[in-house]
Structures are given as C-alpha cells and as structure tokens.
GROMACS .gro file of C-alpha atoms in nm:
model
  160
    1MET     CA    1   0.292   0.620   1.010
    2ALA     CA    2  -0.019   0.643   0.796
    3VAL     CA    3   0.004   0.825   0.464
    4GLY     CA    4  -0.153   1.168   0.482
    5ASP     CA    5  -0.112   1.200   0.857
    6SER     CA    6   0.061   1.523   0.949
    7GLN     CA    7   0.165   1.405   1.294
    8PHE     CA    8   0.274   1.074   1.443
    9GLN     CA    9   0.450   0.947   1.753
   10LEU     CA   10   0.806   0.823   1.794
   11VAL     CA   11   0.941   0.600   2.068
   12THR     CA   12   1.281   0.753   2.139
   13PHE     CA   13   1.581   0.580   2.291
   14GLN     CA   14   1.950   0.626   2.333
   15LEU     CA   15   2.224   0.422   2.171
   16GLY     CA   16   2.564   0.554   2.267
   17GLU     CA   17   2.562   0.931   2.251
   18GLU     CA   18   2.278   0.962   2.001
   19LEU     CA   19   1.901   0.976   2.037
   20TYR     CA   20   1.707   0.752   1.799
   21GLY     CA   21   1.340   0.705   1.729
   22VAL     CA   22   1.109   0.450   1.573
   23ASP     CA   23   0.746   0.491   1.476
   24ILE     CA   24   0.529   0.386   1.770
   25MET     CA   25   0.317   0.178   1.531
   26ASP     CA   26   0.621  -0.049   1.473
   27VAL     CA   27   0.677  -0.109   1.847
   28LYS     CA   28   0.515  -0.413   2.003
   29GLU     CA   29   0.647  -0.339   2.353
   30ILE     CA   30   0.940  -0.232   2.566
   31VAL     CA   31   1.083  -0.474   2.820
   32LYS     CA   32   1.353  -0.457   3.084
   33ILE     CA   33   1.674  -0.640   3.015
   34GLN     CA   34   1.627  -1.016   3.023
   35GLU     CA   35   1.860  -1.314   3.009
   36VAL     CA   36   1.953  -1.376   2.647
   37ARG     CA   37   2.062  -1.721   2.532
   38PRO     CA   38   2.323  -1.721   2.257
   39ILE     CA   39   2.245  -1.913   1.940
   40PRO     CA   40   2.506  -2.084   1.724
   41ASN     CA   41   2.573  -1.968   1.368
   42ALA     CA   42   2.391  -1.639   1.416
   43PRO     CA   43   2.522  -1.319   1.255
   44TYR     CA   44   2.776  -1.130   1.471
   45TYR     CA   45   2.520  -0.864   1.576
   46VAL     CA   46   2.263  -1.116   1.705
   47GLU     CA   47   2.303  -1.145   2.083
   48GLY     CA   48   2.072  -1.445   2.102
   49ILE     CA   49   1.712  -1.517   2.189
   50PHE     CA   50   1.483  -1.480   2.487
   51ASN     CA   51   1.142  -1.608   2.580
   52LEU     CA   52   0.870  -1.344   2.607
   53ARG     CA   53   0.549  -1.507   2.723
   54ARG     CA   54   0.621  -1.826   2.524
   55GLU     CA   55   0.734  -1.642   2.212
   56ILE     CA   56   1.100  -1.675   2.118
   57ILE     CA   57   1.236  -1.332   2.025
   58PRO     CA   58   1.576  -1.280   1.854
   59ILE     CA   59   1.775  -0.995   2.011
   60ILE     CA   60   1.984  -0.764   1.794
   61ASN     CA   61   2.273  -0.554   1.921
   62LEU     CA   62   2.268  -0.234   1.714
   63HIS     CA   63   2.594  -0.126   1.881
   64LYS     CA   64   2.762  -0.414   1.699
   65ARG     CA   65   2.558  -0.378   1.382
   66PHE     CA   66   2.649  -0.010   1.342
   67ARG     CA   67   2.979  -0.013   1.534
   68LEU     CA   68   2.852   0.230   1.796
   69LYS     CA   69   3.011   0.295   2.132
   70LYS     CA   70   2.803   0.219   2.438
   71LEU     CA   71   2.679   0.502   2.656
   72VAL     CA   72   2.925   0.580   2.936
   73THR     CA   73   2.909   0.798   3.245
   74GLN     CA   74   3.152   1.079   3.327
   75ASP     CA   75   3.362   0.838   3.534
   76GLY     CA   76   3.401   0.607   3.234
   77GLU     CA   77   3.169   0.331   3.353
   78ALA     CA   78   2.907   0.181   3.126
   79ASP     CA   79   2.580   0.365   3.178
   80PHE     CA   80   2.308   0.110   3.114
   81GLU     CA   81   1.947   0.156   3.212
   82GLY     CA   82   1.828  -0.012   2.901
   83GLY     CA   83   1.628  -0.302   2.790
   84PHE     CA   84   1.478  -0.424   2.468
   85ILE     CA   85   1.237  -0.265   2.226
   86ILE     CA   86   1.036  -0.537   2.055
   87LEU     CA   87   0.970  -0.431   1.696
   88ASN     CA   88   0.747  -0.581   1.433
   89ILE     CA   89   0.971  -0.604   1.128
   90GLN     CA   90   0.803  -0.746   0.819
   91GLY     CA   91   0.566  -0.951   1.035
   92ASN     CA   92   0.840  -1.082   1.267
   93ASN     CA   93   0.903  -0.975   1.626
   94VAL     CA   94   1.265  -0.876   1.678
   95GLY     CA   95   1.417  -0.714   1.987
   96ILE     CA   96   1.683  -0.446   1.977
   97ILE     CA   97   1.904  -0.365   2.273
   98ILE     CA   98   1.890  -0.002   2.383
   99ASP     CA   99   2.105   0.190   2.631
  100ARG     CA  100   1.821   0.398   2.770
  101ILE     CA  101   1.458   0.452   2.683
  102ALA     CA  102   1.379   0.821   2.644
  103ARG     CA  103   1.012   0.900   2.585
  104VAL     CA  104   0.736   0.907   2.330
  105VAL     CA  105   0.731   1.230   2.132
  106ALA     CA  106   0.485   1.372   1.880
  107VAL     CA  107   0.644   1.469   1.549
  108ASP     CA  108   0.507   1.665   1.255
  109THR     CA  109   0.595   1.505   0.922
  110ALA     CA  110   0.707   1.848   0.798
  111ASP     CA  111   0.980   1.847   1.066
  112ILE     CA  112   1.152   1.539   0.921
  113LYS     CA  113   1.461   1.636   0.724
  114ALA     CA  114   1.675   1.419   0.498
  115PRO     CA  115   1.972   1.274   0.685
  116PRO     CA  116   2.328   1.380   0.609
  117GLN     CA  117   2.527   1.126   0.402
  118MET     CA  118   2.686   0.970   0.709
  119LEU     CA  119   2.555   1.013   1.061
  120SER     CA  120   2.726   0.855   1.363
  121GLY     CA  121   2.850   0.562   1.159
  122ILE     CA  122   2.505   0.462   1.042
  123GLY     CA  123   2.449   0.472   0.668
  124THR     CA  124   2.160   0.677   0.535
  125GLU     CA  125   1.992   0.364   0.400
  126TYR     CA  126   1.883   0.282   0.758
  127ILE     CA  127   1.757   0.630   0.840
  128ARG     CA  128   1.413   0.765   0.752
  129GLY     CA  129   1.507   1.117   0.855
  130VAL     CA  130   1.637   1.354   1.119
  131ILE     CA  131   1.416   1.563   1.343
  132ARG     CA  132   1.560   1.875   1.506
  133ARG     CA  133   1.468   1.933   1.870
  134GLU     CA  134   1.552   2.226   2.098
  135ASN     CA  135   1.837   2.029   2.260
  136GLY     CA  136   1.969   1.836   1.958
  137TYR     CA  137   1.809   1.598   1.713
  138ILE     CA  138   1.645   1.257   1.683
  139ILE     CA  139   1.761   1.008   1.422
  140MET     CA  140   1.453   0.829   1.293
  141LEU     CA  141   1.533   0.470   1.197
  142ASP     CA  142   1.362   0.295   0.909
  143ILE     CA  143   1.312  -0.045   1.072
  144ASN     CA  144   1.208  -0.211   0.747
  145ARG     CA  145   1.551  -0.136   0.602
  146LEU     CA  146   1.759  -0.245   0.902
  147PHE     CA  147   1.786  -0.595   0.755
  148ASP     CA  148   1.745  -0.726   0.403
  149SER     CA  149   1.524  -1.033   0.357
  150ASN     CA  150   1.820  -1.277   0.373
  151GLU     CA  151   1.949  -1.123   0.697
  152LEU     CA  152   1.602  -1.128   0.850
  153ARG     CA  153   1.561  -1.494   0.759
  154LYS     CA  154   1.898  -1.576   0.928
  155ILE     CA  155   1.793  -1.381   1.238
  156ILE     CA  156   1.454  -1.550   1.266
  157ASP     CA  157   1.582  -1.899   1.175
  158PRO     CA  158   1.964  -1.918   1.214
  159ALA     CA  159   1.967  -2.282   1.097
  160SER     CA  160   1.847  -2.183   0.750
   0.00000   0.00000   0.00000
C-alpha cells in the first residue's frame, strides 16, 4: 500500500471461521495445494517446503501459529478448498496455508479501523486493522510483523 493512496486492494481468504486479507502488493501468487516436504528442526508452525518452478518455498501453517481451528462444514468434516498464498516477506517468498481463497476487494484507507485488543486468538501486533463489510469484517494482516527477523531466518534456513 503506497503512502498517500486512498484506496488499495486486499487479497482475502478464510482461515477457520474468519476472513483475513493481505495487501495485494505483498502477494506473489496463489497456488493450489501442493505436496509439502517436512523439514527437520523447523519451528512447529512450519509445515515444510515445496518446489515452485525451481524455487524452494517454506510453507507456514497459520492455524498452528495462531492456534486457530480449521474450517469445518455443517456435518463436521474439514472443509478445505484451499491452497497457498505466496507472500513476499522482507524480500523472502513464504507460503501460507489457507482454508479458502475469497476474492480481491478494494478498500478505502479511511475504512480501516484499529483492531480490538484480542481478535480470534491473534494478537494485535499481527493485525494492521479491521475493515467492516456488509456481512461481517475482514482482518487485515500485517505480513511484515508475522515473524521477527530470527523467526524468518529459521523459516528460510532451518539449519541456521
């Protein structure tokens, strides 16, 4: 999101029961679920890595990171139409697992409100703001605060 812009676009997706969004400028691409290879000594929320056109991408499970329940259907089965959103975090490509991609929405910066102290188990330090919509709200993640520099280094190079 460029400073001074009054409107920008969010890629929205579902994790559990909540709708989240990230600035479209931070999204490299969205891919269908792929085989993920586990990596030893990785943090508990790192599912592993996968190969995307010869680039090795670490995959993060935000359900584990934030202790979120997975999306379930009315009959109690896991409802998973997800994939990965590949984000550029501090110059590194990192994938996050999502339950369901929603859509790209235009947002006015004036519509972003400060998040409540605690929202769905995610601390406010990871949230840029909350945007009210006619059928609920979107929690806008601050991807640059999802991991501190030590965590990011362990995700990118678990042997370090």
